[in-house]
Amino acid sequence: MSGKTIFITGASSGFGAACASIFAADGNRLVLTARRIDPLLKLQKELAPHADIHIIPLDVRDREAVQGAVEGLPERFRTIDILINNAGLALGLEPAHQVNLDDWDTMVDTNIKGVMYCTRFILPGMVERNRGHIVNISSTAGAWPYPGGNVYGGTKAFVTQFSRNLRCDLLGTRVRVSCIQPGMAETEFSKVRFKGDDDKAADVYQGTEPLTAEDIAETVRWVTSQPPHVNVNTLELMSIDQAWGPFAINRQQK
Ligand code: NDP
Ligand code: 8X3
């Protein structure tokens, strides 16, 4: 797949940056967005020989900024073929009764509202052109609960169900919607979750072979390169070193 215009949120690291590399190598035009401009500039410099790249410093929590970013795109980037709603984060792993409420707000604003805003401002053009593809990055955490997953898992459950509901609204158009649900993958994700504590972040992956950002980017590439009549609805993937546990049971002390 080449010659497409692809809008990626959260392109400054992890899955988003890996998607940028893969889609640039294939010869696509990219709009790369994230809050941090320096990694975007670096990526632009690296990828520019293969692809036309437009970068925008963008906080997806800011509705007006998202609208301004989409409406202010240079002419050659306006026809967005693929939106990758990837920007997101987990903050903390505390139980619900001890959690920092600001962290919950940040996750809701980024993982839910950011996806809503980008979708709402980019989707009308896709419907008008009767073509396009939205790829939403959810998580296994949206389907499978774990201690401390509380609001992070809730936001990803939103992403999964929102993706399905979009398909219902878009039935009769040629606009596709896919939801990817990765399990544990080694990126900056845990460093962000543990607020810069590198040791805690490293412990998450210690002794395992986690998914990589490139694994997810390859998955997004596969999903988006299916024939136009094929819509991959939901795709869950995990490292071979991860699986489900049994139900947790609280036993009375004798
Ligand atoms: P990273 O922390 O490496 O990347 C997250 C990206 O999101 C960064 O580019 C960051 O950019 C961006 N981002 C965060 N907040 C905002 C914001 N308010 N506005 C714009 N961009 C923002 O993690 P991953 O690559 O692993 O995560 C990508 C997505 O994948 C997330 O949605 C995450 O929840 C999901 N996921 C991750 C898994 C994992 O185990 N790693 C597994 C399943 C899903 P910047 O800080 O520059 O704004
Ligand atoms: C990231 C995967 O298991 O840390 O979404 O929640 S997990």
PDB file of N, CA, C and O and ligand atoms in Angstrom, residues 9-17 33-37 39 58-61 85-90 106 110-111 137-141 152 156 180-190 192 205 213, ligand 1:
ATOM      1  N   THR A   9      -1.825   9.667  15.559  1.00  0.00           N
ATOM      2  CA  THR A   9      -1.699  10.360  16.844  1.00  0.00           C
ATOM      3  C   THR A   9      -0.726   9.570  17.726  1.00  0.00           C
ATOM      4  O   THR A   9      -0.640   8.344  17.629  1.00  0.00           O
ATOM      5  N   GLY A  10       0.012  10.309  18.567  1.00  0.00           N
ATOM      6  CA  GLY A  10       0.987   9.636  19.434  1.00  0.00           C
ATOM      7  C   GLY A  10       2.138   9.056  18.630  1.00  0.00           C
ATOM      8  O   GLY A  10       2.587   7.936  18.860  1.00  0.00           O
ATOM      9  N   ALA A  11       2.648   9.853  17.684  1.00  0.00           N
ATOM     10  CA  ALA A  11       3.709   9.351  16.786  1.00  0.00           C
ATOM     11  C   ALA A  11       5.105   9.593  17.349  1.00  0.00           C
ATOM     12  O   ALA A  11       6.100   9.248  16.709  1.00  0.00           O
ATOM     13  N   SER A  12       5.202  10.176  18.540  1.00  0.00           N
ATOM     14  CA  SER A  12       6.537  10.509  19.065  1.00  0.00           C
ATOM     15  C   SER A  12       7.261   9.326  19.678  1.00  0.00           C
ATOM     16  O   SER A  12       8.463   9.416  19.970  1.00  0.00           O
ATOM     17  N   SER A  13       6.577   8.211  19.906  1.00  0.00           N
ATOM     18  CA  SER A  13       7.269   7.019  20.439  1.00  0.00           C
ATOM     19  C   SER A  13       6.423   5.780  20.201  1.00  0.00           C
ATOM     20  O   SER A  13       5.312   5.867  19.669  1.00  0.00           O
ATOM     21  N   GLY A  14       6.973   4.629  20.595  1.00  0.00           N
ATOM     22  CA  GLY A  14       6.218   3.372  20.617  1.00  0.00           C
ATOM     23  C   GLY A  14       5.522   3.025  19.315  1.00  0.00           C
ATOM     24  O   GLY A  14       6.088   3.143  18.225  1.00  0.00           O
ATOM     25  N   PHE A  15       4.269   2.575  19.455  1.00  0.00           N
ATOM     26  CA  PHE A  15       3.507   2.074  18.295  1.00  0.00           C
ATOM     27  C   PHE A  15       3.383   3.143  17.208  1.00  0.00           C
ATOM     28  O   PHE A  15       3.480   2.845  16.011  1.00  0.00           O
ATOM     29  N   GLY A  16       3.119   4.386  17.639  1.00  0.00           N
ATOM     30  CA  GLY A  16       2.890   5.454  16.663  1.00  0.00           C
ATOM     31  C   GLY A  16       4.122   5.712  15.821  1.00  0.00           C
ATOM     32  O   GLY A  16       4.037   5.855  14.591  1.00  0.00           O
ATOM     33  N   ALA A  17       5.288   5.748  16.476  1.00  0.00           N
ATOM     34  CA  ALA A  17       6.535   5.982  15.741  1.00  0.00           C
ATOM     35  C   ALA A  17       6.840   4.803  14.813  1.00  0.00           C
ATOM     36  O   ALA A  17       7.296   4.992  13.675  1.00  0.00           O
ATOM     37  N   THR A  33       1.563  13.387  14.720  1.00  0.00           N
ATOM     38  CA  THR A  33       1.191  14.291  15.799  1.00  0.00           C
ATOM     39  C   THR A  33       1.528  13.689  17.157  1.00  0.00           C
ATOM     40  O   THR A  33       1.524  12.466  17.318  1.00  0.00           O
ATOM     41  N   ALA A  34       1.830  14.558  18.094  1.00  0.00           N
ATOM     42  CA  ALA A  34       2.070  14.191  19.500  1.00  0.00           C
ATOM     43  C   ALA A  34       2.334  15.500  20.234  1.00  0.00           C
ATOM     44  O   ALA A  34       2.463  16.551  19.595  1.00  0.00           O
ATOM     45  N   ARG A  35       2.430  15.433  21.577  1.00  0.00           N
ATOM     46  CA  ARG A  35       2.721  16.681  22.314  1.00  0.00           C
ATOM     47  C   ARG A  35       4.183  17.066  22.157  1.00  0.00           C
ATOM     48  O   ARG A  35       4.508  18.235  22.040  1.00  0.00           O
ATOM     49  N   ARG A  36       5.089  16.084  22.170  1.00  0.00           N
ATOM     50  CA  ARG A  36       6.527  16.405  22.122  1.00  0.00           C
ATOM     51  C   ARG A  36       6.972  16.619  20.681  1.00  0.00           C
ATOM     52  O   ARG A  36       6.893  15.714  19.858  1.00  0.00           O
ATOM     53  N   ILE A  37       7.504  17.799  20.433  1.00  0.00           N
ATOM     54  CA  ILE A  37       7.888  18.143  19.058  1.00  0.00           C
ATOM     55  C   ILE A  37       9.253  17.543  18.686  1.00  0.00           C
ATOM     56  O   ILE A  37       9.466  17.142  17.534  1.00  0.00           O
ATOM     57  N   PRO A  39      10.925  14.622  19.292  1.00  0.00           N
ATOM     58  CA  PRO A  39      10.941  13.311  18.628  1.00  0.00           C
ATOM     59  C   PRO A  39      10.259  13.321  17.270  1.00  0.00           C
ATOM     60  O   PRO A  39      10.646  12.563  16.365  1.00  0.00           O
ATOM     61  N   LEU A  58       0.543  18.351  18.966  1.00  0.00           N
ATOM     62  CA  LEU A  58      -0.899  18.295  19.237  1.00  0.00           C
ATOM     63  C   LEU A  58      -1.183  17.499  20.503  1.00  0.00           C
ATOM     64  O   LEU A  58      -0.722  16.372  20.664  1.00  0.00           O
ATOM     65  N   ASP A  59      -1.967  18.110  21.376  1.00  0.00           N
ATOM     66  CA  ASP A  59      -2.481  17.404  22.550  1.00  0.00           C
ATOM     67  C   ASP A  59      -3.902  16.981  22.208  1.00  0.00           C
ATOM     68  O   ASP A  59      -4.784  17.840  22.042  1.00  0.00           O
ATOM     69  N   VAL A  60      -4.147  15.684  22.114  1.00  0.00           N
ATOM     70  CA  VAL A  60      -5.467  15.223  21.648  1.00  0.00           C
ATOM     71  C   VAL A  60      -6.581  15.522  22.649  1.00  0.00           C
ATOM     72  O   VAL A  60      -7.759  15.386  22.329  1.00  0.00           O
ATOM     73  N   ARG A  61      -6.219  15.934  23.858  1.00  0.00           N
ATOM     74  CA  ARG A  61      -7.243  16.289  24.856  1.00  0.00           C
ATOM     75  C   ARG A  61      -7.877  17.643  24.563  1.00  0.00           C
ATOM     76  O   ARG A  61      -8.903  17.982  25.122  1.00  0.00           O
ATOM     77  N   ASN A  85      -5.743   6.144  15.501  1.00  0.00           N
ATOM     78  CA  ASN A  85      -6.005   6.701  16.836  1.00  0.00           C
ATOM     79  C   ASN A  85      -5.186   5.897  17.835  1.00  0.00           C
ATOM     80  O   ASN A  85      -5.648   4.897  18.397  1.00  0.00           O
ATOM     81  N   ASN A  86      -3.950   6.349  18.041  1.00  0.00           N
ATOM     82  CA  ASN A  86      -3.004   5.577  18.846  1.00  0.00           C
ATOM     83  C   ASN A  86      -2.633   6.269  20.161  1.00  0.00           C
ATOM     84  O   ASN A  86      -2.322   5.601  21.140  1.00  0.00           O
ATOM     85  N   ALA A  87      -2.658   7.610  20.192  1.00  0.00           N
ATOM     86  CA  ALA A  87      -2.215   8.330  21.401  1.00  0.00           C
ATOM     87  C   ALA A  87      -2.979   7.823  22.615  1.00  0.00           C
ATOM     88  O   ALA A  87      -4.200   7.688  22.580  1.00  0.00           O
ATOM     89  N   GLY A  88      -2.244   7.525  23.668  1.00  0.00           N
ATOM     90  CA  GLY A  88      -2.912   7.044  24.872  1.00  0.00           C
ATOM     91  C   GLY A  88      -1.906   6.709  25.940  1.00  0.00           C
ATOM     92  O   GLY A  88      -0.691   6.699  25.699  1.00  0.00           O
ATOM     93  N   LEU A  89      -2.431   6.462  27.122  1.00  0.00           N
ATOM     94  CA  LEU A  89      -1.520   6.178  28.234  1.00  0.00           C
ATOM     95  C   LEU A  89      -2.268   5.560  29.406  1.00  0.00           C
ATOM     96  O   LEU A  89      -3.489   5.710  29.533  1.00  0.00           O
ATOM     97  N   ALA A  90      -1.474   4.860  30.218  1.00  0.00           N
ATOM     98  CA  ALA A  90      -1.958   4.406  31.529  1.00  0.00           C
ATOM     99  C   ALA A  90      -1.159   5.169  32.563  1.00  0.00           C
ATOM    100  O   ALA A  90       0.031   5.439  32.367  1.00  0.00           O
ATOM    101  N   THR A 106      -6.839  12.311  33.417  1.00  0.00           N
ATOM    102  CA  THR A 106      -5.920  12.360  32.260  1.00  0.00           C
ATOM    103  C   THR A 106      -6.165  11.183  31.322  1.00  0.00           C
ATOM    104  O   THR A 106      -6.172  11.346  30.094  1.00  0.00           O
ATOM    105  N   THR A 110      -7.488  11.664  27.522  1.00  0.00           N
ATOM    106  CA  THR A 110      -6.601  11.264  26.414  1.00  0.00           C
ATOM    107  C   THR A 110      -7.187  10.071  25.652  1.00  0.00           C
ATOM    108  O   THR A 110      -7.370  10.129  24.432  1.00  0.00           O
ATOM    109  N   ASN A 111      -7.470   8.996  26.385  1.00  0.00           N
ATOM    110  CA  ASN A 111      -7.802   7.722  25.726  1.00  0.00           C
ATOM    111  C   ASN A 111      -9.225   7.702  25.178  1.00  0.00           C
ATOM    112  O   ASN A 111      -9.520   6.973  24.222  1.00  0.00           O
ATOM    113  N   ILE A 137      -6.413   2.026  18.472  1.00  0.00           N
ATOM    114  CA  ILE A 137      -5.569   1.168  19.304  1.00  0.00           C
ATOM    115  C   ILE A 137      -6.205   1.046  20.687  1.00  0.00           C
ATOM    116  O   ILE A 137      -6.175   1.969  21.502  1.00  0.00           O
ATOM    117  N   SER A 138      -6.793  -0.099  20.908  1.00  0.00           N
ATOM    118  CA  SER A 138      -7.372  -0.427  22.222  1.00  0.00           C
ATOM    119  C   SER A 138      -6.326  -1.234  22.988  1.00  0.00           C
ATOM    120  O   SER A 138      -5.128  -0.930  22.917  1.00  0.00           O
ATOM    121  N   SER A 139      -6.743  -2.252  23.687  1.00  0.00           N
ATOM    122  CA  SER A 139      -5.797  -3.045  24.494  1.00  0.00           C
ATOM    123  C   SER A 139      -6.514  -4.303  24.982  1.00  0.00           C
ATOM    124  O   SER A 139      -7.751  -4.317  25.101  1.00  0.00           O
ATOM    125  N   THR A 140      -5.723  -5.314  25.320  1.00  0.00           N
ATOM    126  CA  THR A 140      -6.310  -6.461  26.025  1.00  0.00           C
ATOM    127  C   THR A 140      -6.972  -5.978  27.322  1.00  0.00           C
ATOM    128  O   THR A 140      -7.927  -6.588  27.800  1.00  0.00           O
ATOM    129  N   ALA A 141      -6.457  -4.855  27.854  1.00  0.00           N
ATOM    130  CA  ALA A 141      -7.010  -4.315  29.112  1.00  0.00           C
ATOM    131  C   ALA A 141      -8.454  -3.850  28.943  1.00  0.00           C
ATOM    132  O   ALA A 141      -9.159  -3.659  29.934  1.00  0.00           O
ATOM    133  N   TYR A 152      -7.954   2.706  33.334  1.00  0.00           N
ATOM    134  CA  TYR A 152      -7.253   2.458  32.068  1.00  0.00           C
ATOM    135  C   TYR A 152      -8.032   1.416  31.258  1.00  0.00           C
ATOM    136  O   TYR A 152      -8.355   1.635  30.076  1.00  0.00           O
ATOM    137  N   LYS A 156     -10.136   1.696  27.576  1.00  0.00           N
ATOM    138  CA  LYS A 156      -9.877   0.846  26.405  1.00  0.00           C
ATOM    139  C   LYS A 156     -11.119   0.053  26.015  1.00  0.00           C
ATOM    140  O   LYS A 156     -11.332  -0.257  24.841  1.00  0.00           O
ATOM    141  N   ILE A 180      -7.524  -2.636  17.268  1.00  0.00           N
ATOM    142  CA  ILE A 180      -6.412  -3.542  17.595  1.00  0.00           C
ATOM    143  C   ILE A 180      -6.290  -3.598  19.117  1.00  0.00           C
ATOM    144  O   ILE A 180      -6.294  -2.552  19.785  1.00  0.00           O
ATOM    145  N   GLN A 181      -6.173  -4.808  19.633  1.00  0.00           N
ATOM    146  CA  GLN A 181      -6.092  -4.984  21.093  1.00  0.00           C
ATOM    147  C   GLN A 181      -4.788  -5.701  21.447  1.00  0.00           C
ATOM    148  O   GLN A 181      -4.762  -6.920  21.611  1.00  0.00           O
ATOM    149  N   PRO A 182      -3.697  -4.942  21.592  1.00  0.00           N
ATOM    150  CA  PRO A 182      -2.433  -5.611  21.950  1.00  0.00           C
ATOM    151  C   PRO A 182      -2.365  -5.910  23.448  1.00  0.00           C
ATOM    152  O   PRO A 182      -2.917  -5.182  24.267  1.00  0.00           O
ATOM    153  N   GLY A 183      -1.625  -6.962  23.752  1.00  0.00           N
ATOM    154  CA  GLY A 183      -1.242  -7.209  25.148  1.00  0.00           C
ATOM    155  C   GLY A 183       0.079  -6.503  25.410  1.00  0.00           C
ATOM    156  O   GLY A 183       0.473  -5.575  24.688  1.00  0.00           O
ATOM    157  N   MET A 184       0.773  -6.980  26.441  1.00  0.00           N
ATOM    158  CA  MET A 184       2.042  -6.366  26.891  1.00  0.00           C
ATOM    159  C   MET A 184       3.046  -6.146  25.744  1.00  0.00           C
ATOM    160  O   MET A 184       3.456  -7.077  25.073  1.00  0.00           O
ATOM    161  N   ALA A 185       3.419  -4.907  25.551  1.00  0.00           N
ATOM    162  CA  ALA A 185       4.403  -4.554  24.517  1.00  0.00           C
ATOM    163  C   ALA A 185       5.412  -3.588  25.132  1.00  0.00           C
ATOM    164  O   ALA A 185       5.028  -2.684  25.878  1.00  0.00           O
ATOM    165  N   GLU A 186       6.665  -3.772  24.791  1.00  0.00           N
ATOM    166  CA  GLU A 186       7.696  -2.923  25.400  1.00  0.00           C
ATOM    167  C   GLU A 186       7.891  -1.646  24.591  1.00  0.00           C
ATOM    168  O   GLU A 186       8.381  -1.665  23.467  1.00  0.00           O
ATOM    169  N   THR A 187       7.458  -0.542  25.197  1.00  0.00           N
ATOM    170  CA  THR A 187       7.594   0.803  24.610  1.00  0.00           C
ATOM    171  C   THR A 187       7.856   1.738  25.798  1.00  0.00           C
ATOM    172  O   THR A 187       8.265   1.278  26.855  1.00  0.00           O
ATOM    173  N   GLU A 188       7.523   3.016  25.633  1.00  0.00           N
ATOM    174  CA  GLU A 188       7.621   3.924  26.795  1.00  0.00           C
ATOM    175  C   GLU A 188       6.405   3.797  27.717  1.00  0.00           C
ATOM    176  O   GLU A 188       6.293   4.506  28.718  1.00  0.00           O
ATOM    177  N   PHE A 189       5.483   2.900  27.348  1.00  0.00           N
ATOM    178  CA  PHE A 189       4.203   2.780  28.064  1.00  0.00           C
ATOM    179  C   PHE A 189       4.377   2.615  29.590  1.00  0.00           C
ATOM    180  O   PHE A 189       3.757   3.345  30.371  1.00  0.00           O
ATOM    181  N   SER A 190       5.227   1.680  30.002  1.00  0.00           N
ATOM    182  CA  SER A 190       5.359   1.423  31.450  1.00  0.00           C
ATOM    183  C   SER A 190       6.140   2.536  32.140  1.00  0.00           C
ATOM    184  O   SER A 190       5.901   2.845  33.309  1.00  0.00           O
ATOM    185  N   VAL A 192       5.867   5.599  31.382  1.00  0.00           N
ATOM    186  CA  VAL A 192       4.841   6.629  31.602  1.00  0.00           C
ATOM    187  C   VAL A 192       3.925   6.207  32.751  1.00  0.00           C
ATOM    188  O   VAL A 192       3.632   6.986  33.657  1.00  0.00           O
ATOM    189  N   TYR A 205       8.622  -6.261  31.965  1.00  0.00           N
ATOM    190  CA  TYR A 205       9.024  -7.074  30.808  1.00  0.00           C
ATOM    191  C   TYR A 205      10.113  -8.092  31.157  1.00  0.00           C
ATOM    192  O   TYR A 205      10.469  -8.933  30.323  1.00  0.00           O
ATOM    193  N   ALA A 213       6.937  -2.618  19.344  1.00  0.00           N
ATOM    194  CA  ALA A 213       6.185  -1.594  18.599  1.00  0.00           C
ATOM    195  C   ALA A 213       6.074  -2.005  17.123  1.00  0.00           C
ATOM    196  O   ALA A 213       5.043  -1.788  16.484  1.00  0.00           O
TER     197      ALA A 213
HETATM  198  P1  NDP B   1       4.219   5.127  24.339  1.00  0.00           P
HETATM  199  O1  NDP B   1       4.193   5.755  25.704  1.00  0.00           O
HETATM  200  O2  NDP B   1       5.522   4.695  23.785  1.00  0.00           O
HETATM  201  O3  NDP B   1       3.506   6.085  23.289  1.00  0.00           O
HETATM  202  C1  NDP B   1       2.345   6.805  23.621  1.00  0.00           C
HETATM  203  C2  NDP B   1       2.166   7.933  22.629  1.00  0.00           C
HETATM  204  O4  NDP B   1       0.968   8.652  22.967  1.00  0.00           O
HETATM  205  C3  NDP B   1       3.319   8.923  22.658  1.00  0.00           C
HETATM  206  O5  NDP B   1       3.672   9.268  21.337  1.00  0.00           O
HETATM  207  C4  NDP B   1       2.736  10.138  23.372  1.00  0.00           C
HETATM  208  O6  NDP B   1       3.313  11.316  22.837  1.00  0.00           O
HETATM  209  C5  NDP B   1       1.275  10.042  22.957  1.00  0.00           C
HETATM  210  N1  NDP B   1       0.392  10.780  23.841  1.00  0.00           N
HETATM  211  C6  NDP B   1       0.156  10.584  25.159  1.00  0.00           C
HETATM  212  N2  NDP B   1      -0.688  11.524  25.631  1.00  0.00           N
HETATM  213  C7  NDP B   1      -0.988  12.328  24.569  1.00  0.00           C
HETATM  214  C8  NDP B   1      -1.800  13.484  24.409  1.00  0.00           C
HETATM  215  N3  NDP B   1      -2.491  14.008  25.432  1.00  0.00           N
HETATM  216  N4  NDP B   1      -1.885  14.050  23.190  1.00  0.00           N
HETATM  217  C9  NDP B   1      -1.197  13.544  22.146  1.00  0.00           C
HETATM  218  N5  NDP B   1      -0.401  12.458  22.229  1.00  0.00           N
HETATM  219  C10 NDP B   1      -0.307  11.868  23.441  1.00  0.00           C
HETATM  220  O7  NDP B   1       3.229   3.900  24.460  1.00  0.00           O
HETATM  221  P2  NDP B   1       2.682   2.853  23.354  1.00  0.00           P
HETATM  222  O8  NDP B   1       3.258   3.099  22.028  1.00  0.00           O
HETATM  223  O9  NDP B   1       2.818   1.518  23.954  1.00  0.00           O
HETATM  224  O10 NDP B   1       1.139   3.237  23.384  1.00  0.00           O
HETATM  225  C11 NDP B   1       0.401   3.553  22.230  1.00  0.00           C
HETATM  226  C12 NDP B   1      -1.030   3.136  22.445  1.00  0.00           C
HETATM  227  O11 NDP B   1      -1.082   1.729  22.609  1.00  0.00           O
HETATM  228  C13 NDP B   1      -1.687   3.717  23.692  1.00  0.00           C
HETATM  229  O12 NDP B   1      -3.018   4.062  23.386  1.00  0.00           O
HETATM  230  C14 NDP B   1      -1.654   2.567  24.690  1.00  0.00           C
HETATM  231  O13 NDP B   1      -2.679   2.658  25.634  1.00  0.00           O
HETATM  232  C15 NDP B   1      -1.836   1.391  23.753  1.00  0.00           C
HETATM  233  N6  NDP B   1      -1.387   0.083  24.209  1.00  0.00           N
HETATM  234  C16 NDP B   1      -0.101  -0.110  24.673  1.00  0.00           C
HETATM  235  C17 NDP B   1       0.286  -1.375  25.069  1.00  0.00           C
HETATM  236  C18 NDP B   1       1.643  -1.647  25.644  1.00  0.00           C
HETATM  237  O14 NDP B   1       1.783  -2.642  26.373  1.00  0.00           O
HETATM  238  N7  NDP B   1       2.642  -0.865  25.346  1.00  0.00           N
HETATM  239  C19 NDP B   1      -0.609  -2.524  24.930  1.00  0.00           C
HETATM  240  C20 NDP B   1      -1.903  -2.197  24.448  1.00  0.00           C
HETATM  241  C21 NDP B   1      -2.262  -0.948  24.074  1.00  0.00           C
HETATM  242  P3  NDP B   1       3.654  12.636  23.669  1.00  0.00           P
HETATM  243  O15 NDP B   1       4.028  12.211  25.051  1.00  0.00           O
HETATM  244  O16 NDP B   1       4.775  13.240  22.890  1.00  0.00           O
HETATM  245  O17 NDP B   1       2.392  13.424  23.592  1.00  0.00           O
END
